[in-house]
Short mmCIF file of C-alpha atoms in Angstrom, two decimals:
data_model
loop_
_atom_site.label_atom_id
_atom_site.label_comp_id
_atom_site.label_asym_id
_atom_site.label_seq_id
_atom_site.Cartn_x
_atom_site.Cartn_y
_atom_site.Cartn_z
CA MET A 147 -17.70 7.68 -9.79
CA THR A 148 -15.18 5.48 -11.60
CA ARG A 149 -16.14 1.79 -11.63
CA LEU A 150 -13.57 -0.01 -9.50
CA ALA A 151 -12.51 -3.63 -9.54
CA TRP A 152 -12.18 -4.96 -6.02
CA ARG A 153 -11.89 -8.28 -4.24
CA ARG A 154 -12.81 -9.68 -0.84
CA ILE A 155 -10.73 -12.53 0.61
CA VAL A 156 -12.85 -14.34 3.18
CA PRO A 157 -11.34 -16.65 5.82
CA LYS A 158 -12.79 -20.11 6.30
CA THR A 159 -13.88 -19.33 9.87
CA PRO A 160 -14.09 -15.59 10.62
CA ARG A 161 -13.04 -14.59 14.13
CA PRO A 162 -15.49 -12.52 16.22
CA HIS A 163 -14.49 -8.85 16.49
CA ALA A 164 -11.79 -9.23 13.82
CA THR A 165 -11.61 -5.95 11.90
CA PRO A 166 -11.26 -6.25 8.11
CA LEU A 167 -8.05 -5.10 6.45
CA LEU A 168 -8.20 -2.73 3.49
CA LEU A 169 -5.07 -2.95 1.32
CA ILE A 170 -4.10 0.03 -0.88
CA HIS A 171 -1.36 -0.67 -3.40
CA GLY A 172 1.31 1.59 -4.87
CA PHE A 173 2.22 3.15 -8.20
CA ALA A 174 1.27 1.06 -11.25
CA CYS A 175 0.30 -1.93 -9.10
CA GLY A 176 -2.94 -3.89 -9.02
CA MET A 177 -4.62 -6.43 -6.78
CA ASP A 178 -2.60 -9.35 -8.10
CA ASP A 179 0.70 -7.60 -7.33
CA TRP A 180 0.16 -8.25 -3.61
CA GLY A 181 1.20 -11.85 -4.18
CA THR A 182 0.41 -14.18 -1.28
CA LEU A 183 -0.07 -11.48 1.36
CA PRO A 184 -3.88 -10.99 1.24
CA ARG A 185 -4.75 -14.68 1.55
CA ALA A 186 -2.04 -15.28 4.13
CA LEU A 187 -3.35 -12.46 6.33
CA ALA A 188 -7.00 -13.48 5.90
CA ARG A 189 -6.12 -17.03 6.93
CA ARG A 190 -3.83 -16.04 9.80
CA ARG A 191 -6.08 -13.33 11.26
CA ALA A 192 -9.41 -15.01 10.41
CA ALA A 193 -10.60 -11.65 9.10
CA ASP A 194 -11.68 -10.34 5.70
CA VAL A 195 -9.08 -8.67 3.50
CA LEU A 196 -10.18 -6.18 0.82
CA THR A 197 -8.08 -5.25 -2.21
CA PHE A 198 -8.79 -3.16 -5.29
CA ASP A 199 -7.28 -1.86 -8.51
CA HIS A 200 -6.52 1.85 -8.69
CA ARG A 201 -8.01 3.84 -11.56
CA GLY A 202 -6.27 2.98 -14.81
CA VAL A 203 -4.67 -0.20 -13.43
CA GLY A 204 -5.83 -3.80 -13.71
CA ALA A 205 -9.57 -4.03 -14.28
CA SER A 206 -10.35 -0.47 -13.12
CA PRO A 207 -10.63 1.94 -16.06
CA ALA A 208 -8.95 5.32 -16.08
CA PRO A 209 -11.37 8.26 -15.97
CA PRO A 210 -11.40 10.72 -18.87
CA SER A 211 -9.65 13.35 -16.75
CA GLY A 212 -6.91 13.18 -14.13
CA PHE A 213 -7.39 12.33 -10.48
CA THR A 214 -5.91 13.21 -7.11
CA VAL A 215 -4.97 11.49 -3.86
CA ASP A 216 -8.33 12.64 -2.49
CA ASP A 217 -10.05 10.88 -5.39
CA MET A 218 -8.15 7.69 -4.53
CA VAL A 219 -9.23 8.10 -0.90
CA ALA A 220 -12.83 8.29 -2.09
CA ASP A 221 -12.24 5.10 -4.08
CA ALA A 222 -10.92 3.30 -1.01
CA ARG A 223 -13.89 4.47 1.04
CA ALA A 224 -16.26 3.29 -1.70
CA VAL A 225 -14.70 -0.19 -1.63
CA LEU A 226 -15.10 -0.36 2.14
CA SER A 227 -18.76 0.64 1.85
CA ALA A 228 -19.40 -1.79 -1.01
CA ALA A 229 -18.07 -4.58 1.19
CA GLY A 230 -20.54 -3.59 3.90
CA TYR A 231 -18.05 -2.21 6.41
CA ALA A 232 -18.00 1.12 8.22
CA ARG A 233 -14.52 0.67 9.70
CA ALA A 234 -11.30 -1.15 8.83
CA ASN A 235 -7.62 -1.51 9.46
CA VAL A 236 -5.99 0.34 6.55
CA MET A 237 -2.64 -0.62 5.01
CA GLY A 238 -1.07 1.32 2.17
CA ILE A 239 2.32 0.91 0.57
CA SER A 240 4.28 3.48 -1.43
CA LEU A 241 1.67 5.61 -3.28
CA GLY A 242 -0.95 3.60 -1.40
CA GLY A 243 0.67 4.74 1.83
CA MET A 244 0.03 8.34 0.81
CA VAL A 245 -3.60 7.47 0.13
CA ALA A 246 -3.80 5.69 3.50
CA GLN A 247 -2.44 8.73 5.35
CA ARG A 248 -5.06 10.94 3.77
CA PHE A 249 -7.76 8.31 4.41
CA ALA A 250 -6.92 8.21 8.12
CA ALA A 251 -6.93 12.02 8.31
CA THR A 252 -10.25 12.50 6.54
CA HIS A 253 -12.04 9.32 7.66
CA ALA A 254 -10.90 8.87 11.25
CA GLU A 255 -14.20 7.20 12.12
CA ALA A 256 -13.50 4.52 9.51
CA THR A 257 -9.87 3.87 10.49
CA ASN A 258 -9.20 1.40 13.28
CA ALA A 259 -5.44 1.18 12.73
CA LEU A 260 -2.98 2.31 10.09
CA VAL A 261 -0.07 0.48 8.45
CA LEU A 262 2.23 2.51 6.21
CA GLY A 263 4.77 0.60 4.16
CA CYS A 264 7.74 2.02 2.21
CA THR A 265 6.10 5.42 1.82
CA THR A 266 6.60 9.12 2.53
CA HIS A 267 4.85 12.18 3.90
CA GLY A 268 6.06 14.18 0.91
CA GLY A 269 6.90 17.87 0.95
CA GLY A 270 10.27 19.55 1.25
CA ALA A 271 11.30 17.55 4.32
CA ALA A 272 11.03 14.21 2.49
CA ALA A 273 13.87 12.33 0.81
CA PRO A 274 12.95 12.19 -2.90
CA PRO A 275 12.40 8.95 -4.83
CA SER A 276 15.48 7.51 -6.50
CA GLU A 277 16.40 8.93 -9.89
CA GLY A 278 16.19 5.47 -11.45
CA PHE A 279 12.62 4.98 -10.27
CA THR A 280 11.61 8.46 -11.41
CA GLN A 281 13.00 7.85 -14.90
CA LEU A 282 11.35 4.45 -15.32
CA ALA A 283 8.02 5.64 -13.92
CA ALA A 284 8.04 8.61 -16.30
CA ALA A 285 8.80 6.28 -19.24
CA TRP A 286 5.76 4.16 -18.33
CA ALA A 287 3.53 7.19 -18.07
CA ARG A 288 4.60 8.53 -21.48
CA ALA A 289 4.13 5.25 -23.32
CA HIS A 290 1.07 4.30 -25.37
CA GLU A 291 1.41 0.70 -24.12
CA PRO A 292 3.14 1.00 -20.71
CA ASN A 293 3.83 -2.71 -20.23
CA GLU A 294 5.73 -2.89 -23.51
CA ALA A 295 7.73 0.31 -23.08
CA VAL A 296 9.49 -0.25 -19.79
CA GLU A 297 12.34 -2.61 -19.08
CA LEU A 298 10.56 -4.76 -16.51
CA ASP A 299 13.71 -6.51 -15.41
CA ALA A 300 15.31 -3.22 -14.34
CA PHE A 301 12.10 -2.00 -12.72
CA VAL A 302 11.49 -5.17 -10.72
CA ARG A 303 15.12 -5.44 -9.63
CA MET A 304 14.81 -1.93 -8.24
CA MET A 305 11.85 -3.08 -6.13
CA LEU A 306 13.83 -5.92 -4.53
CA PRO A 307 17.05 -5.79 -2.51
CA ALA A 308 20.39 -6.33 -4.20
CA GLY A 309 20.49 -9.85 -5.64
CA GLY A 310 16.77 -9.98 -6.44
CA GLY A 311 15.63 -10.97 -2.97
CA GLY A 312 17.87 -14.00 -2.81
CA GLU A 313 16.09 -16.28 -5.29
CA PRO A 314 15.72 -16.11 -9.08
CA ALA A 315 12.23 -17.67 -8.84
CA LEU A 316 11.01 -14.68 -6.81
CA LEU A 317 12.30 -12.27 -9.44
CA ARG A 318 10.48 -14.24 -12.13
CA ARG A 319 7.21 -14.34 -10.16
CA VAL A 320 7.21 -10.60 -9.54
CA LYS A 321 8.02 -9.91 -13.20
CA VAL A 322 5.16 -12.14 -14.37
CA ALA A 323 2.69 -10.40 -12.03
CA PHE A 324 3.81 -6.98 -13.24
CA ARG A 325 3.61 -8.06 -16.88
CA GLU A 326 0.07 -9.43 -16.51
CA THR A 327 -1.39 -6.34 -14.81
CA HIS A 328 -2.98 -3.99 -17.34
CA ARG A 329 -1.95 -0.33 -17.08
CA SER A 330 -3.13 2.74 -18.95
CA ALA A 331 -0.77 5.63 -19.64
CA ALA A 332 -3.45 8.09 -18.50
CA GLY A 333 -3.80 6.31 -15.17
CA LEU A 334 -0.04 6.28 -14.58
CA GLN A 335 0.28 9.95 -15.49
CA ALA A 336 -2.42 10.84 -12.97
CA GLN A 337 -0.75 8.72 -10.30
CA LEU A 338 2.62 10.41 -10.85
CA HIS A 339 1.01 13.83 -10.71
CA ALA A 340 -0.78 12.94 -7.46
CA MET A 341 2.44 11.63 -5.92
CA GLY A 342 4.35 14.76 -6.84
CA ARG A 343 1.82 17.04 -5.15
CA PHE A 344 1.36 14.99 -1.98
CA ASN A 345 2.31 16.52 1.38
CA SER A 346 0.78 15.26 4.63
CA THR A 347 3.06 17.07 7.08
CA ARG A 348 0.39 19.62 8.00
CA TYR A 349 -2.03 16.99 9.33
CA LEU A 350 0.02 13.97 10.44
CA GLN A 351 -0.17 15.06 14.09
CA GLU A 352 -3.96 14.80 13.87
CA ILE A 353 -3.87 11.08 13.00
CA ASP A 354 -4.18 9.51 16.44
CA CYS A 355 -5.14 5.92 15.62
CA PRO A 356 -2.50 3.24 16.27
CA ALA A 357 0.01 3.27 13.42
CA LEU A 358 2.78 0.96 12.25
CA VAL A 359 5.37 2.19 9.75
CA VAL A 360 7.34 -0.53 7.96
CA THR A 361 10.25 -0.20 5.56
CA GLY A 362 13.28 -2.06 4.30
CA ASP A 363 16.72 -0.63 4.90
CA GLN A 364 17.62 -1.57 1.30
CA ASP A 365 14.69 0.29 -0.31
CA ALA A 366 16.05 1.59 -3.63
CA VAL A 367 12.85 3.50 -4.49
CA LEU A 368 11.90 5.53 -1.41
CA PRO A 369 14.76 5.83 1.12
CA ALA A 370 14.08 4.46 4.58
CA ALA A 371 14.66 7.95 6.00
CA ASN A 372 11.13 8.76 4.85
CA SER A 373 9.64 6.10 7.08
CA ARG A 374 11.67 7.29 10.05
CA SER A 375 10.41 10.83 9.51
CA LEU A 376 6.83 9.58 9.22
CA ALA A 377 7.08 7.63 12.46
CA GLU A 378 8.46 10.67 14.28
CA ARG A 379 5.51 12.82 13.17
CA LEU A 380 2.69 10.37 13.91
CA PRO A 381 1.62 10.63 17.57
CA ASN A 382 0.75 6.95 18.16
CA CYS A 383 3.23 5.09 16.00
CA ARG A 384 5.85 2.38 16.04
CA LEU A 385 8.54 1.89 13.40
CA GLU A 386 9.85 -1.40 12.00
CA VAL A 387 12.90 -1.34 9.72
CA LEU A 388 13.49 -4.73 8.08
CA GLN A 389 17.18 -5.34 7.63
CA GLY A 390 18.14 -6.43 4.13
CA ALA A 391 14.65 -5.79 2.73
CA GLY A 392 13.79 -3.76 -0.37
CA HIS A 393 10.79 -1.75 -1.53
CA LEU A 394 8.48 -4.75 -2.03
CA PHE A 395 9.45 -6.11 1.38
CA TRP A 396 6.39 -8.38 1.75
CA THR A 397 7.29 -10.34 -1.41
CA HIS A 398 10.67 -11.57 -0.19
CA ARG A 399 9.99 -11.58 3.57
CA PRO A 400 6.41 -12.96 3.58
CA ALA A 401 6.42 -14.96 6.81
CA GLU A 402 8.11 -12.19 8.79
CA VAL A 403 5.71 -9.56 7.46
CA VAL A 404 2.61 -11.68 8.15
CA ASP A 405 3.85 -12.23 11.73
CA LEU A 406 4.52 -8.52 12.18
CA LEU A 407 1.18 -7.37 10.79
CA THR A 408 -0.82 -10.02 12.63
CA LEU A 409 0.69 -9.07 15.98
CA PHE A 410 0.06 -5.37 15.45
CA LEU A 411 -3.46 -5.66 14.02
CA ASP A 412 -4.60 -8.20 16.59
CA GLU A 413 -3.40 -5.88 19.35
CA CYS A 414 -5.42 -3.05 17.80
CA ASP A 415 -8.51 -5.24 17.46
CA HIS A 416 -8.22 -6.41 21.06
CA ALA A 417 -8.00 -2.82 22.29
CA ARG A 418 -11.34 -2.06 20.59
CA VAL A 419 -13.31 -4.96 22.07
CA PRO A 420 -15.34 -3.75 25.08
CA SER A 421 -14.58 -5.54 28.31
CA THR A 422 -17.30 -7.96 29.45
CA GLY A 423 -15.88 -8.37 32.92
CA THR A 424 -17.16 -6.72 36.09
#
């Protein structure tokens, strides 16, 4: 199995019965591209948060051959096991949301609750990614040195709502994080191939754990219609559309997103704790 780089964020005082959160990032993104979210959630929920670098991104090397969404699911499961957990809340965004859907379908026993951000179920019923994203992603995947080949300013602006999320400093921070994350062309090519073949419509109805689908109505990468379609197909799901938010909604709406996730995940944790009353 590919050696994966992963990280555990541990709260100062863990809360009893708090289920860990496994974060699965999107295309070309690594652990550091989550920004403040992992530590903020660990602190707020008093529960461990686990993050990792996909194959070919950050400190995780790309394998000699390609890989699939199922391979990325196996990676996520391996991280959970390495951390000593049999079960977690699972959150995936964009490509990571595809991995999270497949994880919940194939590892129901390991999935307490599911959060799907700015993602899609794929297939013919899905709204395709924007042409601009497709072109830039393909340019990255073709390049010998992906970080030098792409116009990061254009790519990052696409990830944020019009105006760069309202503050130039945010645009700079996201660009710096993207620039500092190592990427291999082979890893990006495999990710694009996996995304293009993904289709979860045949098994979404079988995912019965509590689910939260989150998107921004200004997502310029994956249209919000995809999240609405996902929420309609999942049997135990609620939908949250953040007005004025873009693809990387947690970067420019951090407090709102932490509140939203904490409320949902704490509800799911509470539902799992056996009653001690008579």
